[in-house]
XYZ file of C-alpha atoms in Angstrom:
770
model
C 43.866 46.845 73.835
C 41.166 48.638 71.901
C 42.690 47.628 68.564
C 42.955 44.042 69.717
C 39.222 43.922 70.529
C 38.333 44.728 66.885
C 40.301 41.799 65.456
C 37.479 39.168 65.737
C 35.019 41.567 64.094
C 37.439 42.264 61.261
C 37.981 38.543 60.774
C 34.228 37.908 60.450
C 33.849 40.758 57.952
C 36.807 39.475 55.943
C 35.301 35.977 55.738
C 31.935 37.398 54.652
C 33.552 39.582 52.029
C 35.590 36.642 50.778
C 32.523 34.386 50.503
C 30.206 36.772 48.679
C 32.395 37.284 45.604
C 32.774 33.498 45.228
C 29.006 32.958 45.309
C 28.487 35.841 42.896
C 31.089 34.392 40.535
C 29.357 31.010 40.512
C 25.997 32.653 39.962
C 27.284 34.745 37.046
C 28.964 31.664 35.575
C 25.628 29.869 35.787
C 23.861 32.702 33.985
C 26.433 32.648 31.198
C 26.120 28.870 30.836
C 22.327 29.184 30.760
C 22.500 31.808 28.021
C 24.367 29.365 25.738
C 22.018 26.482 26.737
C 24.694 24.581 28.641
C 22.168 23.573 31.257
C 24.311 20.927 32.955
C 27.062 23.441 33.719
C 24.530 26.095 34.689
C 22.920 23.704 37.171
C 26.291 22.892 38.747
C 27.161 26.598 39.074
C 23.779 27.524 40.549
C 23.973 24.676 43.043
C 27.488 25.756 44.026
C 26.338 29.341 44.538
C 23.379 28.108 46.580
C 25.645 26.045 48.827
C 27.696 29.177 49.467
C 24.603 31.176 50.394
C 21.762 28.777 51.320
C 19.492 31.625 52.428
C 19.662 33.475 49.091
C 16.183 33.131 47.612
C 17.307 34.181 44.115
C 19.935 31.432 44.025
C 17.390 28.920 45.240
C 14.816 29.868 42.603
C 17.418 29.749 39.839
C 18.580 26.312 40.934
C 15.044 24.925 41.084
C 14.223 26.369 37.688
C 17.398 24.925 36.194
C 16.499 21.442 37.475
C 13.306 21.610 35.396
C 15.002 23.084 32.318
C 17.882 20.601 32.404
C 15.502 17.666 32.768
C 13.407 18.878 29.840
C 16.547 19.353 27.733
C 17.748 15.771 28.294
C 14.224 14.488 27.658
C 14.138 16.212 24.273
C 17.586 14.879 23.395
C 16.485 11.369 24.302
C 13.406 11.642 22.080
C 15.584 12.682 19.136
C 17.885 9.696 19.681
C 14.894 7.401 20.057
C 13.580 8.466 16.655
C 16.995 7.652 15.157
C 16.881 4.149 16.653
C 19.782 4.666 19.071
C 18.039 3.081 22.054
C 21.084 2.858 24.348
C 22.000 6.538 24.058
C 18.349 7.536 24.320
C 18.061 5.501 27.527
C 21.102 7.311 28.945
C 19.518 10.710 28.190
C 16.222 9.689 29.765
C 18.013 8.465 32.875
C 19.853 11.802 33.110
C 16.538 13.636 32.857
C 15.056 11.444 35.595
C 18.085 11.993 37.847
C 18.170 15.777 37.329
C 14.417 16.337 37.721
C 12.724 13.496 39.633
C 9.381 15.298 39.403
C 9.324 14.834 35.610
C 7.165 11.736 35.225
C 7.632 11.788 31.451
C 11.296 10.900 31.927
C 10.357 7.904 34.070
C 7.855 6.749 31.460
C 10.421 7.067 28.686
C 12.979 5.108 30.720
C 10.557 2.212 31.129
C 9.536 2.271 27.474
C 13.115 2.467 26.206
C 14.230 -0.361 28.490
C 11.612 -2.579 26.859
C 12.859 -1.569 23.413
C 16.432 -2.346 24.386
C 15.367 -5.693 25.852
C 13.449 -6.557 22.686
C 16.421 -5.536 20.541
C 18.836 -7.679 22.528
C 16.313 -10.531 22.931
C 16.471 -10.237 26.721
C 13.481 -11.489 28.672
C 12.657 -9.076 31.442
C 11.588 -10.722 34.721
C 7.906 -10.733 35.388
C 6.525 -8.750 38.298
C 5.547 -10.782 41.326
C 1.881 -10.606 42.187
C 1.682 -8.945 45.641
C -1.616 -10.746 46.320
C -1.181 -14.423 45.347
C -4.439 -16.357 45.122
C -5.349 -18.843 47.813
C -4.198 -22.330 46.983
C -7.496 -23.889 48.151
C -9.764 -21.774 45.914
C -10.117 -22.289 42.207
C -9.602 -19.077 40.215
C -12.439 -19.939 37.860
C -14.888 -22.603 36.665
C -13.609 -25.882 35.159
C -11.808 -25.599 31.821
C -12.349 -27.988 28.974
C -9.323 -30.217 28.308
C -10.153 -32.616 25.479
C -7.932 -35.588 24.751
C -7.444 -34.353 21.191
C -7.146 -30.797 19.927
C -7.048 -31.757 16.261
C -9.406 -29.864 13.941
C -12.710 -31.532 13.230
C -14.027 -32.233 9.729
C -17.594 -33.435 10.030
C -20.643 -33.464 7.797
C -23.791 -35.163 9.055
C -27.555 -34.892 9.393
C -29.039 -36.283 12.576
C -30.676 -35.330 15.874
C -28.884 -32.580 17.742
C -28.055 -34.830 20.690
C -26.393 -37.334 18.374
C -24.358 -34.533 16.760
C -23.203 -33.340 20.192
C -22.211 -36.873 21.173
C -20.312 -37.411 17.905
C -18.294 -34.206 18.330
C -17.589 -35.111 21.941
C -16.319 -38.583 20.958
C -13.972 -37.089 18.354
C -12.336 -35.030 21.100
C -12.450 -37.708 23.780
C -15.186 -36.012 25.803
C -18.499 -36.966 27.373
C -21.717 -34.975 27.079
C -24.799 -34.759 29.306
C -28.071 -32.969 28.535
C -30.428 -30.868 30.611
C -33.824 -32.379 31.360
C -35.502 -29.571 29.401
C -33.303 -30.025 26.326
C -35.317 -31.126 23.307
C -33.402 -32.724 20.459
C -34.294 -31.810 16.880
C -32.940 -32.919 13.553
C -30.210 -30.670 12.162
C -27.673 -30.742 9.353
C -24.140 -29.571 10.047
C -20.986 -29.229 8.009
C -17.875 -28.492 10.031
C -14.847 -27.969 7.802
C -11.608 -27.841 9.796
C -12.877 -26.315 13.069
C -11.776 -26.667 16.681
C -13.772 -28.497 19.312
C -14.996 -25.220 20.859
C -16.050 -23.841 17.483
C -17.850 -27.081 16.610
C -19.810 -27.021 19.871
C -20.675 -23.326 19.387
C -21.918 -23.896 15.832
C -24.152 -26.792 16.773
C -25.442 -24.907 19.849
C -26.397 -21.904 17.705
C -28.250 -24.143 15.267
C -30.321 -25.965 17.881
C -30.831 -22.919 20.196
C -28.784 -24.331 23.065
C -25.630 -23.533 24.976
C -22.916 -25.664 26.537
C -20.564 -25.358 29.486
C -17.786 -27.550 30.905
C -18.792 -29.461 34.009
C -15.348 -31.014 34.379
C -12.251 -31.070 32.229
C -13.750 -33.797 29.996
C -17.531 -33.508 30.511
C -19.762 -30.857 28.933
C -23.340 -29.934 29.819
C -25.875 -28.880 27.152
C -29.021 -26.897 28.027
C -31.653 -24.857 26.136
C -30.610 -21.262 25.582
C -32.889 -18.850 27.468
C -32.184 -16.151 30.092
C -33.644 -18.179 32.960
C -31.615 -21.276 32.193
C -28.421 -19.275 31.694
C -28.982 -17.580 35.038
C -29.451 -20.953 36.715
C -26.627 -22.806 34.998
C -23.837 -20.417 33.987
C -20.935 -20.137 36.406
C -19.873 -16.777 37.825
C -16.599 -15.501 39.252
C -15.704 -12.691 41.649
C -12.711 -10.522 40.947
C -11.319 -7.381 42.584
C -9.563 -4.762 40.501
C -7.284 -2.294 42.266
C -7.204 1.005 40.418
C -3.881 2.827 40.469
C -4.416 6.183 38.815
C -7.598 7.722 40.188
C -7.377 10.988 42.102
C -10.824 11.137 43.691
C -13.826 8.911 44.321
C -15.633 10.477 41.378
C -13.164 8.760 39.046
C -14.151 5.361 40.457
C -17.808 6.246 40.035
C -17.220 7.064 36.366
C -15.534 3.687 35.828
C -18.383 1.798 37.501
C -20.938 3.712 35.435
C -19.004 2.880 32.274
C -18.934 -0.853 33.077
C -22.654 -0.926 33.860
C -23.491 0.907 30.647
C -21.214 -0.998 28.254
C -21.261 -4.524 29.706
C -24.645 -4.420 31.452
C -23.103 -5.473 34.754
C -25.497 -5.697 37.687
C -23.158 -6.891 40.430
C -20.398 -4.301 40.483
C -19.390 -2.065 43.374
C -16.660 0.435 44.163
C -14.616 0.484 47.375
C -13.389 4.037 47.875
C -11.246 3.227 50.916
C -9.171 0.714 48.916
C -9.528 2.437 45.553
C -10.890 -0.796 44.114
C -13.780 -2.186 42.060
C -15.351 -5.593 42.808
C -17.245 -7.454 40.064
C -19.253 -10.690 40.173
C -20.456 -12.045 36.852
C -19.706 -14.658 34.221
C -16.033 -15.220 33.349
C -16.514 -13.676 29.929
C -18.006 -10.484 31.327
C -15.309 -10.231 33.982
C -12.626 -10.708 31.319
C -14.175 -7.942 29.203
C -14.346 -5.668 32.258
C -10.669 -6.397 32.993
C -9.734 -5.366 29.454
C -11.657 -2.097 29.774
C -10.179 -1.279 33.195
C -6.640 -1.966 31.968
C -7.263 0.403 29.099
C -8.677 3.321 31.081
C -6.632 2.976 34.287
C -3.881 5.261 33.072
C -2.017 8.012 34.855
C -3.310 11.359 33.723
C -0.901 13.377 31.606
C 0.553 16.425 33.318
C 1.477 19.789 31.871
C 3.861 22.423 33.204
C 2.658 25.818 31.981
C 5.278 28.543 31.949
C 3.653 31.989 31.976
C 5.695 35.161 31.441
C 4.057 38.519 32.047
C 6.164 41.439 30.818
C 5.074 44.978 31.715
C 7.073 48.012 30.580
C 6.040 51.630 31.226
C 7.816 54.886 30.400
C 6.859 58.450 31.427
C 8.668 61.400 29.788
C 8.034 65.056 30.703
C 9.463 68.241 29.181
C 8.494 71.684 30.551
C 10.318 74.687 28.998
C 9.578 78.437 28.892
C 8.917 81.600 30.950
C 5.375 81.946 32.183
C 4.592 85.674 32.883
C 1.896 86.740 35.323
C -1.533 86.960 33.818
C -3.134 89.565 36.234
C -2.301 93.239 37.263
C -3.352 94.725 40.666
C -3.828 98.513 41.230
C -3.710 100.029 44.748
C -5.260 103.638 45.233
C -3.589 105.759 48.011
C -4.681 109.430 47.651
C -3.151 112.236 49.648
C -4.907 113.685 52.732
C -5.596 116.999 51.108
C -7.679 115.226 48.487
C -9.962 113.532 51.041
C -13.119 115.143 52.544
C -12.524 116.451 56.160
C -16.089 116.035 57.439
C -16.067 112.330 56.960
C -12.504 111.548 57.573
C -12.734 111.346 61.426
C -15.150 110.658 64.286
C -14.999 110.722 68.111
C -17.061 109.427 71.067
C -16.931 109.798 74.887
C -18.663 108.569 78.051
C -18.641 109.252 81.757
C -16.665 106.255 82.764
C -14.142 106.211 79.974
C -13.072 108.216 77.029
C -12.098 106.776 73.679
C -11.514 108.271 70.278
C -11.452 106.641 66.885
C -10.090 108.160 63.746
C -10.506 106.438 60.370
C -9.139 107.416 57.021
C -11.113 106.520 53.903
C -9.417 106.268 50.501
C -11.737 108.667 48.792
C -11.125 111.508 46.413
C -13.493 114.368 45.825
C -14.702 114.880 42.290
C -13.474 118.401 42.490
C -9.967 117.120 43.250
C -9.692 114.707 40.371
C -7.685 117.198 38.400
C -5.048 117.097 41.145
C -4.596 113.260 41.219
C -1.047 112.271 40.317
C 1.226 109.200 40.212
C 1.823 109.502 43.907
C -1.837 108.804 44.643
C -1.999 105.172 43.326
C 0.301 102.127 42.855
C 0.297 99.378 40.214
C 1.637 95.910 41.047
C 2.930 94.185 37.942
C 2.795 90.315 37.858
C 5.927 88.219 38.136
C 7.154 85.477 35.767
C 8.057 81.819 36.341
C 10.858 80.241 34.380
C 10.478 76.429 33.879
C 13.185 74.142 32.564
C 12.188 70.572 33.529
C 12.910 67.265 31.789
C 12.157 63.844 33.341
C 12.302 60.274 32.011
C 10.921 57.472 34.189
C 11.159 53.804 33.163
C 9.514 50.838 34.864
C 9.938 47.144 33.950
C 7.968 44.413 35.686
C 8.671 40.766 34.854
C 6.513 38.045 36.380
C 7.518 34.454 35.655
C 5.119 31.979 37.337
C 4.799 28.261 36.514
C 1.726 26.081 36.942
C 1.750 22.258 36.999
C -1.632 20.692 36.366
C -3.063 17.296 35.451
C -4.931 16.671 32.226
C -8.521 17.887 32.377
C -8.101 19.465 35.805
C -8.561 23.160 36.549
C -5.653 25.097 38.053
C -5.643 28.653 39.408
C -2.669 30.875 40.110
C -3.073 34.240 41.846
C -0.076 36.503 42.326
C -0.705 39.950 43.785
C -2.922 41.402 46.477
C -6.576 41.561 47.453
C -8.116 45.018 47.325
C -11.262 45.826 49.376
C -14.186 47.363 47.489
C -17.068 48.969 49.390
C -20.578 47.746 48.750
C -23.734 48.388 50.754
C -27.396 49.233 50.966
C -29.045 52.642 51.405
C -32.170 53.465 53.411
C -33.839 56.858 52.846
C -34.591 59.252 55.755
C -37.988 59.272 57.442
C -39.914 62.551 58.099
C -41.207 63.063 61.695
C -43.285 66.008 63.029
C -41.821 67.695 66.164
C -43.673 70.567 67.950
C -45.704 71.425 64.966
C -42.632 71.355 62.766
C -41.102 68.637 60.611
C -37.900 66.737 61.264
C -36.006 64.205 59.186
C -34.163 61.162 60.502
C -30.763 60.806 58.813
C -30.563 58.104 56.136
C -28.943 54.776 57.072
C -26.101 53.335 55.022
C -24.981 49.737 55.677
C -21.509 49.452 54.134
C -19.977 46.064 53.335
C -16.731 45.136 51.661
C -15.769 42.562 49.061
C -12.245 41.725 47.992
C -10.966 41.594 44.461
C -7.733 39.858 43.416
C -5.370 42.333 41.792
C -2.175 41.177 40.084
C -1.600 38.158 37.832
C -4.549 35.752 37.933
C -4.379 32.604 35.781
C -7.153 30.052 35.332
C -6.196 27.165 33.023
C -7.631 23.749 32.089
C -5.307 21.760 29.797
C -6.084 18.736 27.647
C -3.242 16.582 26.288
C -3.914 14.916 22.928
C -2.433 11.544 21.897
C -0.312 13.221 19.200
C 1.446 15.415 21.788
C -0.533 18.608 21.226
C -1.981 20.507 24.176
C -5.331 22.299 24.179
C -5.857 24.854 26.926
C -8.865 26.812 28.072
C -7.325 29.964 29.496
C -8.365 32.976 31.494
C -5.415 35.324 32.127
C -6.169 38.505 34.066
C -3.404 41.065 34.682
C -4.623 43.984 36.773
C -3.112 46.713 38.923
C -4.205 49.468 41.295
C -4.194 52.791 39.408
C -5.541 55.095 42.112
C -8.702 55.867 44.026
C -11.833 57.959 43.652
C -14.255 59.202 46.274
C -17.752 57.852 45.683
C -20.374 58.695 48.272
C -17.725 59.778 50.724
C -15.824 56.480 50.435
C -12.561 56.148 48.543
C -13.030 53.445 45.960
C -10.012 51.897 44.170
C -9.486 52.337 40.461
C -8.273 49.051 38.983
C -6.751 48.705 35.525
C -7.426 45.354 33.883
C -5.977 43.392 30.957
C -7.927 40.160 30.557
C -7.698 37.376 27.986
C -10.155 34.473 27.806
C -9.812 31.974 24.978
C -8.870 28.413 23.950
C -5.632 27.564 22.176
C -3.914 24.393 20.911
C -0.120 24.280 21.045
C 2.669 21.782 20.629
C 4.923 20.753 23.472
C 7.348 23.623 24.097
C 5.645 25.975 21.627
C 5.470 29.549 22.891
C 2.347 31.591 22.289
C 1.829 35.313 22.846
C -1.586 35.418 24.419
C -1.895 39.197 24.370
C 0.089 42.319 23.781
C -1.309 45.737 24.763
C 0.568 48.870 23.732
C -0.782 52.280 24.787
C 0.713 55.747 24.234
C -0.621 58.977 25.749
C 0.739 62.376 24.634
C -0.205 65.597 26.418
C 0.867 69.048 25.111
C 0.119 72.209 27.169
C 0.974 75.821 26.163
C 0.276 78.659 28.594
C 1.307 82.297 28.032
C 0.405 85.815 26.838
C -1.814 85.780 23.775
C -0.093 87.096 20.701
C 3.405 87.075 22.145
C 3.310 83.314 22.824
C 2.746 82.702 19.140
C 5.739 84.657 17.942
C 8.588 82.327 16.997
C 11.295 84.435 18.656
C 9.352 85.245 21.834
C 7.707 81.877 22.273
C 9.839 80.668 25.189
C 9.970 84.215 26.782
C 6.250 84.794 27.112
C 4.855 81.232 27.395
C 5.390 77.911 29.122
C 5.414 74.762 26.907
C 4.815 71.384 28.588
C 4.885 67.996 26.790
C 4.244 64.665 28.569
C 4.430 61.236 26.927
C 3.304 58.025 28.657
C 4.084 54.631 27.039
C 2.865 51.320 28.436
C 3.256 47.812 27.017
C 2.021 44.511 28.402
C 2.948 41.142 26.860
C 1.874 37.673 28.056
C 3.831 34.632 26.808
C 2.629 31.121 27.557
C 4.715 27.971 26.981
C 3.338 24.503 27.902
C 5.590 21.486 28.564
C 4.327 17.920 28.866
C 5.985 16.302 31.864
C 3.833 13.142 31.818
C 2.760 11.676 28.488
C -0.517 9.836 27.860
C 0.459 6.167 28.134
C -1.720 4.752 25.349
C -0.331 1.544 23.846
C -1.266 -0.547 20.837
C -2.906 -3.039 23.208
C -5.228 -0.292 24.473
C -6.383 0.442 20.921
C -7.255 -3.176 20.130
C -10.913 -4.034 19.849
C -12.478 -6.875 21.810
C -15.018 -9.364 20.478
C -17.857 -9.587 23.008
C -20.489 -11.814 21.417
C -24.108 -10.791 20.969
C -26.422 -8.381 22.755
C -28.098 -11.072 24.843
C -25.064 -13.351 25.253
C -21.917 -11.423 26.076
C -18.784 -13.539 25.739
C -15.132 -13.169 24.829
C -13.110 -15.239 22.381
C -9.586 -16.551 22.856
C -7.138 -16.518 20.038
C -6.221 -19.993 18.928
C -3.510 -20.947 16.526
C -5.310 -22.336 13.504
C -2.097 -23.506 11.917
C -1.898 -27.043 13.224
C 1.743 -27.838 12.582
C 4.517 -25.789 11.028
C 7.072 -28.070 9.295
C 10.461 -27.883 10.909
C 13.695 -29.291 9.658
C 13.207 -32.442 7.680
C 14.144 -35.503 9.729
C 16.297 -38.189 8.265
C 14.904 -41.584 7.468
C 14.892 -43.779 10.483
C 15.194 -40.962 13.003
C 13.009 -40.929 16.084
C 10.189 -38.374 15.808
C 10.328 -36.533 19.113
C 7.173 -35.057 20.661
C 6.589 -31.378 19.923
C 6.069 -29.189 23.019
C 5.256 -25.689 21.610
C 1.974 -24.197 22.765
C -0.792 -23.913 20.207
C 0.365 -27.050 18.322
C -2.661 -29.341 18.168
C -0.492 -32.343 17.456
C 1.642 -31.792 20.525
C -0.534 -30.657 23.380
C 0.790 -30.311 26.910
C 2.673 -33.430 27.905
C 1.224 -35.168 30.955
C 3.210 -35.403 34.110
C 3.685 -39.125 33.623
C 5.051 -38.941 30.088
C 7.465 -41.771 29.408
C 10.805 -40.533 28.042
C 12.628 -42.273 25.209
C 14.947 -44.921 26.674
C 18.333 -45.285 25.043
C 18.946 -48.799 23.721
C 15.275 -49.834 23.919
C 13.914 -51.014 20.534
C 11.288 -48.511 19.420
C 8.146 -49.213 17.454
C 8.337 -48.531 13.715
C 6.068 -46.609 11.403
C 6.712 -47.351 7.716
C 5.001 -46.919 4.346
C 4.097 -50.106 2.476
C 5.271 -50.244 -0.249
C 8.280 -47.991 0.307
C 8.554 -47.161 -3.438
C 5.901 -47.016 -6.129
C 5.624 -45.864 -9.767
C 2.335 -44.526 -11.202
C 1.211 -42.858 -14.375
C 0.089 -39.243 -14.462
C -3.620 -39.038 -13.602
C -3.763 -42.438 -11.854
C -4.243 -43.054 -8.149
C -2.695 -45.580 -5.806
C -2.943 -46.499 -2.118
C -0.006 -46.714 0.228
C -0.393 -48.413 3.573
C 1.071 -46.917 6.737
C 2.119 -49.890 8.875
C 3.010 -49.866 12.531
C 5.040 -52.653 14.105
C 6.010 -53.661 17.634
C 3.609 -51.128 19.150
C 2.267 -51.503 22.682
C -0.992 -50.035 24.014
C -1.510 -47.579 21.114
C -4.533 -45.332 21.788
C -4.105 -42.286 19.521
C -1.617 -41.174 16.915
C -1.578 -37.651 15.365
C 0.998 -37.133 12.613
C 2.067 -34.782 9.830
C 2.858 -36.038 6.292
C 4.726 -33.850 3.795
C 4.942 -34.299 -0.015
C 5.608 -32.386 -3.259
C 2.253 -30.941 -4.370
C 3.498 -30.433 -7.963
C 3.991 -34.196 -8.399
C 1.348 -35.879 -6.230
C -1.678 -35.058 -4.152
C -3.149 -36.911 -1.169
C -6.868 -37.317 -1.822
C -7.984 -39.128 1.316
C -6.694 -41.004 4.358
C -8.685 -44.027 5.544
C -8.544 -46.389 8.494
C -6.365 -49.458 8.043
C -8.245 -51.514 10.614
C -5.381 -52.071 13.084
C -6.278 -49.303 15.570
C -9.947 -50.384 15.675
C -9.004 -53.975 16.407
C -11.428 -55.099 13.714
C -14.407 -54.600 16.044
C -14.936 -50.876 16.553
C -14.796 -47.661 14.613
C -12.073 -45.119 15.279
C -12.256 -41.324 15.064
C -10.166 -40.037 12.165
C -9.693 -36.296 11.798
C -7.781 -35.071 8.754
C -6.791 -31.795 7.136
C -5.149 -31.774 3.710
C -3.392 -28.614 2.471
C -2.972 -29.142 -1.272
C -1.035 -25.917 -1.803
C 1.607 -26.523 0.867
C 1.761 -30.273 0.346
C 0.852 -31.219 3.911
C -1.620 -33.623 5.434
C -2.443 -33.652 9.135
C -4.255 -36.747 10.368
C -5.219 -37.989 13.830
C -6.576 -41.456 14.594
C -8.080 -42.118 18.046
C -9.827 -45.096 19.646
C -13.194 -44.794 21.378
C -13.190 -43.200 24.881
C -12.766 -45.450 27.904
C -11.200 -48.263 25.850
C -7.719 -49.764 26.194
C -5.013 -49.337 23.601
C -4.084 -51.836 20.885
C -0.779 -53.698 20.637
C 1.014 -55.606 17.898
C 1.704 -55.047 14.193
C -0.659 -54.023 11.408
C -1.786 -51.435 8.886
C -2.672 -48.256 10.703
C -3.876 -46.033 7.832
C -4.346 -46.113 4.100
C -3.136 -43.083 2.116
C -4.765 -42.569 -1.316
C -2.328 -40.711 -3.609
C -3.065 -39.301 -7.075
C -0.314 -38.458 -9.579
C -0.656 -34.912 -10.943
C 2.692 -34.216 -12.664
C 5.842 -35.968 -13.825
C 8.666 -36.263 -11.343
C 9.548 -37.830 -8.005
C 8.096 -36.991 -4.599
C 8.900 -38.226 -1.121
C 6.168 -39.003 1.387
C 7.747 -37.994 4.695
C 6.419 -38.239 8.251
C 7.687 -34.987 9.762
C 5.994 -35.123 13.138
C 4.276 -37.825 15.145
C 2.950 -37.912 18.698
C 1.645 -41.393 19.457
C 0.135 -41.923 22.922
C -1.055 -44.902 24.932
C -4.251 -45.244 26.959
C -2.617 -43.428 29.905
C -1.658 -40.501 27.624
C 2.035 -41.367 27.779
C 4.145 -40.689 24.712
C 5.143 -43.737 22.633
C 8.468 -43.334 20.777
C 8.343 -44.289 17.107
C 10.886 -44.697 14.310
C 9.351 -43.272 11.138
C 10.256 -43.912 7.523
C 9.358 -42.465 4.138
C 8.085 -43.572 0.735
C 9.101 -42.622 -2.805
C 6.492 -41.990 -5.493
C 7.597 -41.686 -9.128
C 5.168 -40.245 -11.691
C 5.685 -41.086 -15.409
């Protein structure tokens, strides 16, 4: 029965013994894989060992450390592949790094960046992010925007009153203009070669000291330019910017201070509870503020600093030899016959009791000195101590802390203990007279204690540079408790200190030895009988020789790793045009190239409207645009004559006739020719579009090098279109070289009075130069 009761206990022990070797095997396999930099296998082995023994702190630390190392390894591999242009494989490595070590923000950043590169390479449009806060449908996001009927460049040269110049430019674009009551017109001269409507209005405003603003989509308001009038007239917008990467309210305060200093914003406020900034100002100032906030609202880079503190000490002692006694004692014991009898004894008595005392004194009479022999004294010779000691003590201390810190932030790491150190104040004693004498009150000592951190103390402030380098301001203090010393009756600790304080700049993953301290103490002691201890043969018989050697070495290795990169893009480095000191404004990029020639259409083909943005000939099509109907006879646009022969150096005029047109209001078109054979000198009105009673606005741009002419003819605002058949334009052509050139209408976008597209069949002309 007793044996049977032990069976469950034996079973538990057997299971424990069977599990431990398996966990140890996995752990050792992980260490071997780590030594050959097979971090994936090492991580699997460490995790397997940890699952076998979840409470093993060493297994847990190894597994956590391997997560970081494996993630960094895959991140480095991905960067190498990215430099080679292998985006797909680099993306796979970055995704592995993100999966292995989710705390590595650099891996997440690289995944997002590489996905954009892959999308750009494969011409894949990534879906846009949905705005979590859509604007209210009832509220306009900004002031009215100018939408002229024509976006064709303006070529204008005139001298007249400023109000007339404004009205002329407005008519060319199909706009209306109103003036402030304080606006005073003055005579100006302007020359506007191939400028947009906005540029034309800005140039004239600068010349007559005025400014303009859209009142509606087709009405502009002109007022004198002064701070009071701008404050009264200029529109303002309110916009809220939610900041994503601030860590404390001080960061928001710095942003607000920056905006006030750079853009001179008066109405700007920070909302700490929502981590937001609210701005109310002109649209241009708000747009400039948005650009600045997008640029500086970046997640701070983060650095993982790996600090290794290696301490090795060795104490060796050798003590050899025989150390004889160094003192001789002599004891004098004379015989009784040599002592004086009169002084050798004494007696005393009393009535109540009787006592006797006899004492013997070691004295020898001078007359008995000749009888003193070896039996009357004794000599005690010293003994000897034989030493044969050898000791060798070795101590290795390895401390391996890691510190993760954001860019520009201070981080402290303290590993060790806090040692109390006595401090206090002393008050001297006070003298007081007592009974004619003097007394002293004991001095008072008020003892206090402060605590000092002893161990590994690290104070670091990193700064990540755009090129990937890391600057660090470091204070590394490695101290230990060496002993104690009594000072004023209080044992005070003796603390050894190795401190380094400096600044260093390293690359990502570059190891730096911050400090190495090597000390060696040798102590040699020889103790023995003078003379004999110096004889070579009797050295170890009459002396003791002790030699002690103490070696100590301390090495500090620091390795920084960037785990979140500074996300500075090319867009962040772009400058922003912001106008003048008194008039801050932003400028929008506009495509100055009016029309890029596409494939050459065949004669008789229908010139379809051109939808691309930025094309001044083909602005946004209205909602009511009339599509081309199949089988419906379209209007025709032909050159008259269709073929002409001229001599080199002569000029001729070709008419551009339109037939079967209905309600024609405006017609922009592009004409292409061979510039080596002919040149278009001028394009004039043919009289049909004006109806013979009114002038039409003709805007033209002739590119002699490319052989292109862009022309736009438009009727006066608020007038109906013209219908019928007639000569629309006259094209003056000059022959410059022998050969044959075709005059081709590449693009045309005719519109009626309701801004609907009118389909046209265009033709071409042939010009031969002799």
